[in-house]
Coordinates of C-alpha atoms and ligand atoms in Angstrom, one line a residue:
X44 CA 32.1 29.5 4.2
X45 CA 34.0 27.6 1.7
X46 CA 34.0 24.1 0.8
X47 CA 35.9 21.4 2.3
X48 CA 36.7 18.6 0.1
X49 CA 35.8 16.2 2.1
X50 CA 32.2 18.0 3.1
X51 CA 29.5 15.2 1.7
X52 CA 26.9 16.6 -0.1
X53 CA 23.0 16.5 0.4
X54 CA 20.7 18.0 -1.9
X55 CA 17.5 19.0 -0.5
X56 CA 14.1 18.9 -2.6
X57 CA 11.3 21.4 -1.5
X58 CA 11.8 24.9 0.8
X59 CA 8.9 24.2 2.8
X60 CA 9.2 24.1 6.9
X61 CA 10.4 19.7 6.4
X62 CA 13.3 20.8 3.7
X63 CA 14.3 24.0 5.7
X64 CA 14.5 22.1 9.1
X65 CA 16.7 19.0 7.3
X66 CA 18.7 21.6 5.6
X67 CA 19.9 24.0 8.8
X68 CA 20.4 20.5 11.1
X69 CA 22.6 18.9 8.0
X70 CA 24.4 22.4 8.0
X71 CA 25.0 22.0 11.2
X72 CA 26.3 18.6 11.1
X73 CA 28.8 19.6 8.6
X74 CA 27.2 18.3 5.3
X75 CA 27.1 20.6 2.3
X76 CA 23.3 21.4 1.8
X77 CA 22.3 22.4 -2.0
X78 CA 18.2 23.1 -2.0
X79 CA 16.4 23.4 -4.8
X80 CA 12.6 25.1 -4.6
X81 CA 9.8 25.3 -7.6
X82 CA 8.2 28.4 -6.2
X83 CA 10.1 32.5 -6.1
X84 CA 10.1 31.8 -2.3
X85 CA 10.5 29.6 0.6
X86 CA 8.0 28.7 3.0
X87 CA 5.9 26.3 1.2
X88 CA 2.3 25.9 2.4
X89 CA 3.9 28.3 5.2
X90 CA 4.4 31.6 2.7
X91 CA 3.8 35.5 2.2
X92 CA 3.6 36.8 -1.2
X93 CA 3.1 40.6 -2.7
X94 CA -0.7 39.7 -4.0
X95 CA -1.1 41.4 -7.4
X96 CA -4.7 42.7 -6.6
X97 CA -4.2 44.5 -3.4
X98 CA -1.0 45.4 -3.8
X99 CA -0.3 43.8 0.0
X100 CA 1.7 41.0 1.6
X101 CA -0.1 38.5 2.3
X102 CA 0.4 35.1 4.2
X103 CA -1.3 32.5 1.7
X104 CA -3.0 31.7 5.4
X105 CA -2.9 32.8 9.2
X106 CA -0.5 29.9 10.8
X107 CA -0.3 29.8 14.1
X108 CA 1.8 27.0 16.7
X109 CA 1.3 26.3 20.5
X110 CA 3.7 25.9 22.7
X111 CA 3.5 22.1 23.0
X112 CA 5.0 22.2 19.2
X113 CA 9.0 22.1 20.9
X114 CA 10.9 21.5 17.5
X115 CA 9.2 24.3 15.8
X116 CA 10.2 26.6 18.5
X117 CA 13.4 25.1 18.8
X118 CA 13.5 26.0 15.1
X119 CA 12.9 29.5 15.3
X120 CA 15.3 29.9 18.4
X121 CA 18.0 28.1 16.0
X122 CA 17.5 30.7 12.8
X123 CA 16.9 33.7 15.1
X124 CA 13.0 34.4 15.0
X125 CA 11.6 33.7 18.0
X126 CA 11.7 36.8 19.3
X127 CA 9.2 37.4 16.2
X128 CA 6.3 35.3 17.5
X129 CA 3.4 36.5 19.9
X130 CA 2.5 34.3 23.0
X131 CA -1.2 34.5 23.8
X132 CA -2.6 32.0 26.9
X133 CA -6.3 33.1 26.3
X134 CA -8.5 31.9 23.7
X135 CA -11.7 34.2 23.0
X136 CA -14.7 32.4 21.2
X137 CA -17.6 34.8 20.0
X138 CA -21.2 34.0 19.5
X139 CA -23.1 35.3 16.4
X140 CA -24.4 38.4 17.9
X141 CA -20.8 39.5 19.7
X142 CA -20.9 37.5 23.0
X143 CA -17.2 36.8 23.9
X144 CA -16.2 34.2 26.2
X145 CA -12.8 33.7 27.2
X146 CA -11.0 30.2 27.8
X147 CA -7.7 30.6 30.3
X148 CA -5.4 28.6 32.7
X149 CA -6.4 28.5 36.2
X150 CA -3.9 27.8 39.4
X151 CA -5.4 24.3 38.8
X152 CA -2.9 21.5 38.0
X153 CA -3.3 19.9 34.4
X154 CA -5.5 18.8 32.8
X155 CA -7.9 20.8 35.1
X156 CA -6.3 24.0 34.6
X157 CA -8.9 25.0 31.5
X158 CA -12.0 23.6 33.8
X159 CA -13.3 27.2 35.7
X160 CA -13.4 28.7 32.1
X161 CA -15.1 25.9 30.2
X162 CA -17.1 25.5 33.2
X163 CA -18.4 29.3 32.9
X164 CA -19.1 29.0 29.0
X165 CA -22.3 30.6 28.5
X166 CA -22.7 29.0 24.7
X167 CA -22.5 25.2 26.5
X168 CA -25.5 24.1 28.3
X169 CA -24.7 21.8 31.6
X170 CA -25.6 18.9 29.7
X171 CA -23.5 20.0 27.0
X172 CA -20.9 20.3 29.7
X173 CA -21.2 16.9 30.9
X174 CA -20.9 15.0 27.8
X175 CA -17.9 17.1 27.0
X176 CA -16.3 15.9 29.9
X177 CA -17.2 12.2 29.9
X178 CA -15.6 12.6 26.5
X179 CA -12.8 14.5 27.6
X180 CA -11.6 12.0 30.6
X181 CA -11.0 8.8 27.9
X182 CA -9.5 11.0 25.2
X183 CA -7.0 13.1 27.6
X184 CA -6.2 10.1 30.1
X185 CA -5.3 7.2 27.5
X186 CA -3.6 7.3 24.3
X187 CA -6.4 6.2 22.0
X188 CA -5.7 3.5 19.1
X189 CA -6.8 3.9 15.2
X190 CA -9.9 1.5 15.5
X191 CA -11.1 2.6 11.9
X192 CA -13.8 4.6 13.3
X193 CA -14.3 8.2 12.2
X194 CA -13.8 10.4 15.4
X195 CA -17.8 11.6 14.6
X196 CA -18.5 8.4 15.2
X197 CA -17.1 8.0 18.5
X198 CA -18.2 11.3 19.6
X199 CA -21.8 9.7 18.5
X200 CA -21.0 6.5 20.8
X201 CA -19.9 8.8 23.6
X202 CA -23.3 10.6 24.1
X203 CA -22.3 13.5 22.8
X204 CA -24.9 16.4 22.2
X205 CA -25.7 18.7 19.0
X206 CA -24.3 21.4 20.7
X207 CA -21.5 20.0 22.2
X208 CA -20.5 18.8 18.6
X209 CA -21.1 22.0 16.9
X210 CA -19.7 24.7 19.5
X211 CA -16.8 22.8 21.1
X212 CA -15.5 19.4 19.2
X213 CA -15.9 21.0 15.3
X214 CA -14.2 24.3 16.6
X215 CA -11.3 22.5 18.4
X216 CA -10.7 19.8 16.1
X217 CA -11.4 21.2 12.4
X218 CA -8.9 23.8 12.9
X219 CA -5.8 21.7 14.5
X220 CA -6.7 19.2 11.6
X221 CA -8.3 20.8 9.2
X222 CA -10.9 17.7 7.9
X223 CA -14.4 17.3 8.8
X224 CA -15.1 14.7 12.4
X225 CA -16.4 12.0 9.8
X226 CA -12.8 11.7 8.1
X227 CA -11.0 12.2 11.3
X228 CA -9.2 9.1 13.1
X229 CA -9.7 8.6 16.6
X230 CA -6.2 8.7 17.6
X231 CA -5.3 12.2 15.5
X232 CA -8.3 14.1 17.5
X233 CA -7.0 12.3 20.6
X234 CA -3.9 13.5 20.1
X235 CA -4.8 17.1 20.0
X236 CA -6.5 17.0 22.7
X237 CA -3.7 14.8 24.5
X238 CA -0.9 17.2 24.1
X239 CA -3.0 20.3 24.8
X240 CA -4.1 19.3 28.5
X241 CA -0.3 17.8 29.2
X242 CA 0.1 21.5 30.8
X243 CA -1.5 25.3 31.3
X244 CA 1.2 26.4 29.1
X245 CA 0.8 23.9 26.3
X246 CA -2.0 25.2 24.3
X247 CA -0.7 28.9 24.7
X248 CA -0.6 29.8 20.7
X249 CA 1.7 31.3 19.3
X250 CA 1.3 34.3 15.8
X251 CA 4.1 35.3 13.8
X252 CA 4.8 38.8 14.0
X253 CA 5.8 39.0 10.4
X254 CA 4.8 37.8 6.9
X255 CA 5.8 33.8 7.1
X256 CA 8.6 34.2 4.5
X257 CA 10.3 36.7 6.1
X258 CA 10.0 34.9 9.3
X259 CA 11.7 31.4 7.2
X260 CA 13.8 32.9 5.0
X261 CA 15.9 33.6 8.2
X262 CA 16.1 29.4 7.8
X263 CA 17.8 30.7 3.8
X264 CA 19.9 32.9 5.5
X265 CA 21.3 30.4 8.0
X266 CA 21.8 27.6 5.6
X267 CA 23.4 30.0 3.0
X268 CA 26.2 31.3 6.1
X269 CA 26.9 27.6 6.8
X270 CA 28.5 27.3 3.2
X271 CA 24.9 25.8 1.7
X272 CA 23.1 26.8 -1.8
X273 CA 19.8 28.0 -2.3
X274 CA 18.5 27.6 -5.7
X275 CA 14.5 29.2 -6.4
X276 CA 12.4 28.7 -9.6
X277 CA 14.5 25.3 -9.6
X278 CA 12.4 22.2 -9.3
X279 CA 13.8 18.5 -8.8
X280 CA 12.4 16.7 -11.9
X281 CA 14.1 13.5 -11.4
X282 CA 16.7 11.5 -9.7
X283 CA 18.4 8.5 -10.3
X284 CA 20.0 7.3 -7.2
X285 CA 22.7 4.0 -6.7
X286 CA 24.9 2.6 -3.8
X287 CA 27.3 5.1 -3.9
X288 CA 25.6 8.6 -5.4
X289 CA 22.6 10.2 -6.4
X290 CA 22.1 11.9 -9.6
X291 CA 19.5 14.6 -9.7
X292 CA 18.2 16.4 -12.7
X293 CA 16.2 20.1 -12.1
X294 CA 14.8 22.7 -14.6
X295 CA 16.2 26.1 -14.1
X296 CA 15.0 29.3 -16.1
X297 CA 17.3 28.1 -18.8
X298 CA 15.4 24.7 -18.8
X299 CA 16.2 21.9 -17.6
X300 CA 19.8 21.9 -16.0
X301 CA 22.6 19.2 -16.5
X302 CA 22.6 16.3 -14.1
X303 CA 24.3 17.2 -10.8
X304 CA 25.5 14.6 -8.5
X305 CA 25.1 14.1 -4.8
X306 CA 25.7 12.1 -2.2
X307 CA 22.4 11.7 -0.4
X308 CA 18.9 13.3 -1.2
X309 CA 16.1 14.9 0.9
X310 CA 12.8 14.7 -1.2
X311 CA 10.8 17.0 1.3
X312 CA 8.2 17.3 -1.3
X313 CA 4.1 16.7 -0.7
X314 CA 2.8 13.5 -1.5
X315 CA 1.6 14.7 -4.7
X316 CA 4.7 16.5 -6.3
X317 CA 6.8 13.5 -4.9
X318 CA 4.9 11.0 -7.1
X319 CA 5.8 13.0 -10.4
X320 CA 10.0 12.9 -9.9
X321 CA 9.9 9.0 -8.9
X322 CA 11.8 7.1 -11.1
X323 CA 9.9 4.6 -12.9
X324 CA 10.9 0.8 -11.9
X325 CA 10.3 -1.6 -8.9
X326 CA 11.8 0.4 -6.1
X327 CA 9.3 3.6 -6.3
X328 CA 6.0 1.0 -5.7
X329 CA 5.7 0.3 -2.5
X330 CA 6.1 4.0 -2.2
X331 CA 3.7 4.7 -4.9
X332 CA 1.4 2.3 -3.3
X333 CA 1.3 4.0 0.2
X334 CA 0.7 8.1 -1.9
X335 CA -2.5 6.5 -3.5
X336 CA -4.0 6.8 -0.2
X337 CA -3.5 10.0 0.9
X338 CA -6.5 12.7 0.3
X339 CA -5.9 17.0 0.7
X340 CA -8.4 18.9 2.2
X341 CA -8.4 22.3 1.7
X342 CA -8.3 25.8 3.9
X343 CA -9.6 28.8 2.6
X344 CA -8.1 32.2 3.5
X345 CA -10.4 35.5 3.3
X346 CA -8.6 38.4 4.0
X347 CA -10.6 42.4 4.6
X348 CA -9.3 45.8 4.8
X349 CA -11.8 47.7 6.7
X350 CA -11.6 51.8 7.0
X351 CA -11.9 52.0 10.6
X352 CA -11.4 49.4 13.3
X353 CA -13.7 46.7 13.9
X354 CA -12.7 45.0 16.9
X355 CA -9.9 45.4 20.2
X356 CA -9.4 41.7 19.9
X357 CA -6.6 39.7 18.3
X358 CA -8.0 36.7 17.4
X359 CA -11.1 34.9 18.0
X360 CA -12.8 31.7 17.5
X361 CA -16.1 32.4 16.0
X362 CA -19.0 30.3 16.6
X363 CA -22.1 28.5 14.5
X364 CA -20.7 30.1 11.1
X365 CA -18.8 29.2 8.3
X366 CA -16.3 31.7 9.4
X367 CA -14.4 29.4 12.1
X368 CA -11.5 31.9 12.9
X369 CA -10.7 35.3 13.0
X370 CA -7.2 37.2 13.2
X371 CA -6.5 40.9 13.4
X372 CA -3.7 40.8 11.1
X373 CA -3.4 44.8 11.9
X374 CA -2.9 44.1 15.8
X375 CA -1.0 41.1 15.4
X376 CA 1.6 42.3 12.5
X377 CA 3.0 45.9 13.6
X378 CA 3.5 46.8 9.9
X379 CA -0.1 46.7 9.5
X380 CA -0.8 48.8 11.7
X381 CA -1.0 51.8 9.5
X382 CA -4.5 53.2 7.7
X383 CA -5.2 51.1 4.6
X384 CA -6.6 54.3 3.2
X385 CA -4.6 56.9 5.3
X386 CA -7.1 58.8 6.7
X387 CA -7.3 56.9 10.0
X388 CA -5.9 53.4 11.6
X389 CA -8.2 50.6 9.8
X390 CA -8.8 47.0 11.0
X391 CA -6.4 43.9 8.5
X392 CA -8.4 41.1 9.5
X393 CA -7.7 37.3 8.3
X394 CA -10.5 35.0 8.9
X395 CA -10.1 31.2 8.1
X396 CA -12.1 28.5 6.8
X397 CA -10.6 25.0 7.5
X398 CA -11.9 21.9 5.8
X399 CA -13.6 24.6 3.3
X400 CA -14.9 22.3 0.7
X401 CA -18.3 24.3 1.2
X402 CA -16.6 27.1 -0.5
X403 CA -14.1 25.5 -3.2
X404 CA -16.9 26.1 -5.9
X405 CA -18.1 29.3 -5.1
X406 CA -16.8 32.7 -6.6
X407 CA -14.3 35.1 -4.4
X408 CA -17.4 37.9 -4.6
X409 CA -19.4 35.3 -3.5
X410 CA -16.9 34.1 -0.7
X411 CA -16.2 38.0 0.3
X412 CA -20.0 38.7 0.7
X413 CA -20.6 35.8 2.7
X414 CA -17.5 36.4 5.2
X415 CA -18.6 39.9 5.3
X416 CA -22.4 39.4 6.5
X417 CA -20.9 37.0 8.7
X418 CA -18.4 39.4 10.3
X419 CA -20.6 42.0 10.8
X420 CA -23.0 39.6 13.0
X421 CA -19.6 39.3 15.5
X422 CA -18.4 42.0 15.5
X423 CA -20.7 45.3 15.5
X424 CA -18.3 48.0 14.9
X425 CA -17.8 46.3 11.2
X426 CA -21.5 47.2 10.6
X427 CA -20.3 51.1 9.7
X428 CA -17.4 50.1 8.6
X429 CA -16.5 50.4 4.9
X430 CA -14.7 47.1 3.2
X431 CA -11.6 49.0 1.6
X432 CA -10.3 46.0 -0.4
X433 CA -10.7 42.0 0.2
X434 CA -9.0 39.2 -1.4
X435 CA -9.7 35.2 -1.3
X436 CA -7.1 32.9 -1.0
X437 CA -8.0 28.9 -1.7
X438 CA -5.7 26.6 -0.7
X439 CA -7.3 23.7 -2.2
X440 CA -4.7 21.2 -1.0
X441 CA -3.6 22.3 1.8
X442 CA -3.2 19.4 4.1
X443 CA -3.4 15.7 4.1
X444 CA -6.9 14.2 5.4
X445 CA -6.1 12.6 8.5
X446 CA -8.3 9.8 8.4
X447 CA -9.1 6.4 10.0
X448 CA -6.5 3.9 8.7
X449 CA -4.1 7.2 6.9
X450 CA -1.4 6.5 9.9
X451 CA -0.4 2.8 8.2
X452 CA 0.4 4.3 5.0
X453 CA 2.8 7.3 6.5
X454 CA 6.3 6.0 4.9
X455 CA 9.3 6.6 7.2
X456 CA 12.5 8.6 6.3
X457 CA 14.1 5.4 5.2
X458 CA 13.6 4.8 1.6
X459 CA 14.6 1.9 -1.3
X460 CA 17.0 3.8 -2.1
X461 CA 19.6 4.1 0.7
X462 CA 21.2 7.4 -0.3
X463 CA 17.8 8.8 -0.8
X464 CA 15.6 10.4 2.2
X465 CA 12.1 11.5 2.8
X466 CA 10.6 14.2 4.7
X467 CA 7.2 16.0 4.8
X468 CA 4.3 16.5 6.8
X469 CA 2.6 13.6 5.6
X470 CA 5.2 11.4 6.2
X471 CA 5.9 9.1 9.9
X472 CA 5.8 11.8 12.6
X473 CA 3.6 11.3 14.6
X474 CA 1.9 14.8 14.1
X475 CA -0.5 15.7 12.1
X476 CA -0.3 18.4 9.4
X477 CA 1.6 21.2 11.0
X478 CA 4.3 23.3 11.1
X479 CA 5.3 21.0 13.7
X480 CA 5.0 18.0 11.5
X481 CA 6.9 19.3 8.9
X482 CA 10.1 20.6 11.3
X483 CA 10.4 17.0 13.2
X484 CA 10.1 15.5 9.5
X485 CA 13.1 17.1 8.3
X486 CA 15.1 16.3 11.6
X487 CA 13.8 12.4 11.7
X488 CA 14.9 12.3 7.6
X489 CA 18.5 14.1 8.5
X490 CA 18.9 11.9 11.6
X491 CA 18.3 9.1 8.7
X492 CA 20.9 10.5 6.8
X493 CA 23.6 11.0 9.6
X494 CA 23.0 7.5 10.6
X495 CA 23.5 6.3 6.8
X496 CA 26.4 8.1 6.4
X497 CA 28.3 6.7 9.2
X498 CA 27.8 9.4 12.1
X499 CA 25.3 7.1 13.9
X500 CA 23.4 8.4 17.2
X501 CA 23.3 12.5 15.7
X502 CA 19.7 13.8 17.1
X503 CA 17.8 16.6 16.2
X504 CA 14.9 16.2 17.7
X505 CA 13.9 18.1 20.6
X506 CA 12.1 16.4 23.6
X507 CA 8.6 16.7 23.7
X508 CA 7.2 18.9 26.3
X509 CA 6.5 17.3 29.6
X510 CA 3.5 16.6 31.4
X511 CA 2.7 19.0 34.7
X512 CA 0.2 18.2 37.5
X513 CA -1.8 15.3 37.7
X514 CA -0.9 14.4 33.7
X515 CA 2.4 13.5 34.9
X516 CA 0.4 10.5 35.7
X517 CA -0.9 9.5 32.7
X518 CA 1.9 10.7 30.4
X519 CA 5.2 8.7 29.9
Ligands
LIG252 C1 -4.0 27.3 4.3 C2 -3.1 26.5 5.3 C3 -3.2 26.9 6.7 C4 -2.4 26.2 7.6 N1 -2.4 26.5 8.9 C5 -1.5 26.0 9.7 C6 -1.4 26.4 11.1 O1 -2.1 27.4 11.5 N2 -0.5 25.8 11.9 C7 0.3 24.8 11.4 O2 1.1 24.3 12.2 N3 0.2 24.3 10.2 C8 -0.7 24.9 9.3 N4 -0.8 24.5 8.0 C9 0.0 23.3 7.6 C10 1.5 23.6 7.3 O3 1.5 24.8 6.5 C11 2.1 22.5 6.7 O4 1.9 21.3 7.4 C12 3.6 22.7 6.5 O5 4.0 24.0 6.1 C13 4.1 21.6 5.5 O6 5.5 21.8 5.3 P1 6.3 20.8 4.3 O7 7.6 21.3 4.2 O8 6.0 19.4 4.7 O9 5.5 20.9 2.9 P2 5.4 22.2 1.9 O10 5.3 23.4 2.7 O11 4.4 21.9 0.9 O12 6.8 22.3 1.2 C14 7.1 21.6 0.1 C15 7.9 22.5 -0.9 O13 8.3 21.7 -2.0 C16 8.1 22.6 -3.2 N5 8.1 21.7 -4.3 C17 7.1 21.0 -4.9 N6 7.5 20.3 -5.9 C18 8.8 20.5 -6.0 C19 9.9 20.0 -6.9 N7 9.6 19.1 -7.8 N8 11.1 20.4 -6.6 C20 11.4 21.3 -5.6 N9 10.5 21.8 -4.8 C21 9.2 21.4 -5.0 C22 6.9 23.3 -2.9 O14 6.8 24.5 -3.7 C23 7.0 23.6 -1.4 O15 7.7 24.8 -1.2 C24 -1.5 25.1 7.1 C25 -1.5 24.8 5.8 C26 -2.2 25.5 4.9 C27 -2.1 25.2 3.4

């Protein structure tokens, strides 16, 4: 599409999920996107990548939405992917040992619709059952404040048990936020739980049939036929921004490029990298100010080829281990599902560590040997099974630490600079960080931007999902 002259111009900082969302809804709203990415590829913390050992795509982690996360899917039905994720409504967890116990909707109304299954749970006592639920009435009913308190406290001032803290609140709440209950704020675990009960079809999750960059560089493609740029290997290093333009400056392969000018900037860069293009001078502090007090936590990603299969499942969550979930990458991506060593269909699993700071300091053999032991206590068939080839990927910051107090530091979209934008999935959403987070960033900062630039009242943001049953009673 070619330029109209009287287009205005955004340029867009960072190809994650919060720069790719701002960039297709400004497309669409007839700005002219430019978006310049450090990495080869898009995706951000969302990517695949040929690994050099294995010779393999790779995700740099399993990522996986529910169906309560409406802007993502709104995303993927605006680029043309959704047709490339896999809806599952069950949710297996396994015991050490194999024992699988399946969690599903029942014809009950929300939130009671999960109740026969966690009621059947064989690896929850009845007492464990009970405190779950005296917990579960508070956090799903109300909306629950940031009171400072770690959520392990509350669960301590709510009577909860050692099992019912190991088997069902770690599992739940250290993969949707990745951080350990001690550094988790009441109101982020209450939210997960909030918006999973709103109704049965809400915590159905959702797996990407394909390597995540192929699945977002649709969001390239779609930006690119709307008349926008794409620049890779290109990062922002600074901008200087007044009342009528903003100036950026990025390194190229060349080095670093002339000064190009805009008329509005998206930085939809983490809170780390956005600290290190901030001008210097009074209007970056009260930003700086709010990025001092933001923590990563990491996620480790262990990835095995086995010879033969190990398992019929797809996914699991996998109990009292340091392995917390498993995905059959060879089941779930139909391009896997060839032999790894072509004399006979092998098992691609994934299995993920979130909050792995246990495992930042030890060696990949070391990691591989431990997820190995571990995976051949769940799943038996992987006890004859040969390991063909393995690889370790540490994402050491992978997301903000949602902790007591974090939410009062989240900045808006709105900026000192008023031709100047945020977006990102630490910033104001609401969410924590997800793919989610990231999408309604970048349609919250180009909502921002429509509104500066005098098309007031453009939305982007889909509605959340409703409440069904007896939630509709407790959720506005
Ligand atoms: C291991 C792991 C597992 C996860 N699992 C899940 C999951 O299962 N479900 C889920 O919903 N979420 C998951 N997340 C979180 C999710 O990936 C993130 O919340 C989301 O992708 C963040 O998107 P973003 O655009 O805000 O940031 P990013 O993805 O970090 O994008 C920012 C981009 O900016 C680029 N950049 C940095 N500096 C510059 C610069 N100076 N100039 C230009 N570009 C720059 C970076 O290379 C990056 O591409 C996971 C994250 C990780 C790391």
């Amino acid at each position: 599409m070619p330029p109209t002259p009287t287009q205005p111009t955004v340029a867009i900082a960072g190809g994650g999920l919060a720069g790719l969302a701002a960039a297709c809804a400004l497309s669409d709203a007839g700005f002219r996107v430019t978006l310049f990415e450090k990495r080869p590829f898009l995706g951000g913390r969302a990517s695949s990548y040929e690994h050099p050992g294995t010779g393999e795509v790779v995700d740099n982690c399993q990522h996986v939405l529910f169906r309560v996360c409406t802007n993502l899917v709104k995303f993927y039905e605006h680029i043309g992917v959704a047709d490339q994720i896999r809806w599952f409504d069950q949710m297996n967890f396994i015991e050490p040992g194999g024992r699988v116990s399946v969690m599903k909707a029942s014809p009950l109304p929300a939130p009671l619709h999960t109740a026969p299954s966690f009621l059947h749970f064989p690896f929850l006592s009845t007492t464990d059952k009970l405190a779950i639920t005296r917990a579960l009435i508070p956090l799903t009913l109300m909306v629950q404040k940031d009171s400072g308190q770690s959520f392990q406290q509350w669960l301590n001032a709510h009577g909860q048990t050692k099992n019912a803290v190991a088997r069902f609140w770690h599992p739940i709440l250290i993969s949707a936020l990745s951080e350990d209950l001690d550094r988790i704020s009441v109101s982020a675990a209450a939210q997960v739980v909030r918006e999973s009960m709103k109704t049965p079809a809400a915590r159905h999750m959702g797996v990407p049939t394909l390597p995540l960059t192929d699945l977002y560089n649709a969001a390239g493609d779609y930006v690119r036929s709307h008349g926008g740029r794409l620049h890779c290997r290109c990062p922002l290093e600074s901008f200087a921004a007044d009342a009528s333009q903003v100036r950026v400056r990025v390194r190229d392969k060349e080095g670093v490029a002339p000064e190009e000018t805009f008329d509005y900037l998206v930085l939809a860069l983490p809170f780390d990298a956005l600290e290190s293009v901030l001008p210097m001078g009074e209007n970056s502090i009260p930003l700086r100010e709010k990025i001092a007090h933001f923590e990563n936590s990491p996620i480790t990603g262990i990835h095995l080829w086995f010879d033969r299969q190990i398992s019929d499942l797809d996914h699991a969550v996998l109990l009292d281990r340091t392995i917390q979930w498993m995905f059959h990458k060879s089941r779930l991506q139909p391009m896997r599902a060839q032999s790894e060593n072509g004399s006979g269909p092998g098992s691609y699993i994934e299995l993920v560590v979130s909050s792995s700071k246990t495992l930042i300091d030890k060696s990949r053999a070391e990691i591989v040997d431990l997820a190995l032991s571990e995976v051949r206590e769940f799943f038996p068939a992987a006890r004859d099974a040969n390991l063909v080839k393995s690889t370790v990927i540490k994402e050491v910051n992978a997301t903000y630490s949602p902790r007591p107090g974090i939410d009062a530091h989240r900045p808006t979209p709105i900026t000192a600079w008023p031709r100047v934008f945020l977006a990102g999935d630490w910033t104001a959403t609401g969410w924590p960080a997800t793919m989610e987070g990231a999408v309604r960033s970048g349609y919250l900062a180009a909502e921002a931007l429509a509104d500066a630039s005098g098309n007031k009242g453009m939305r982007f943001l889909s509605p959340d999902m409703p409440a069904s049953g007896l939630m509709r009673l407790f959720v506005k």
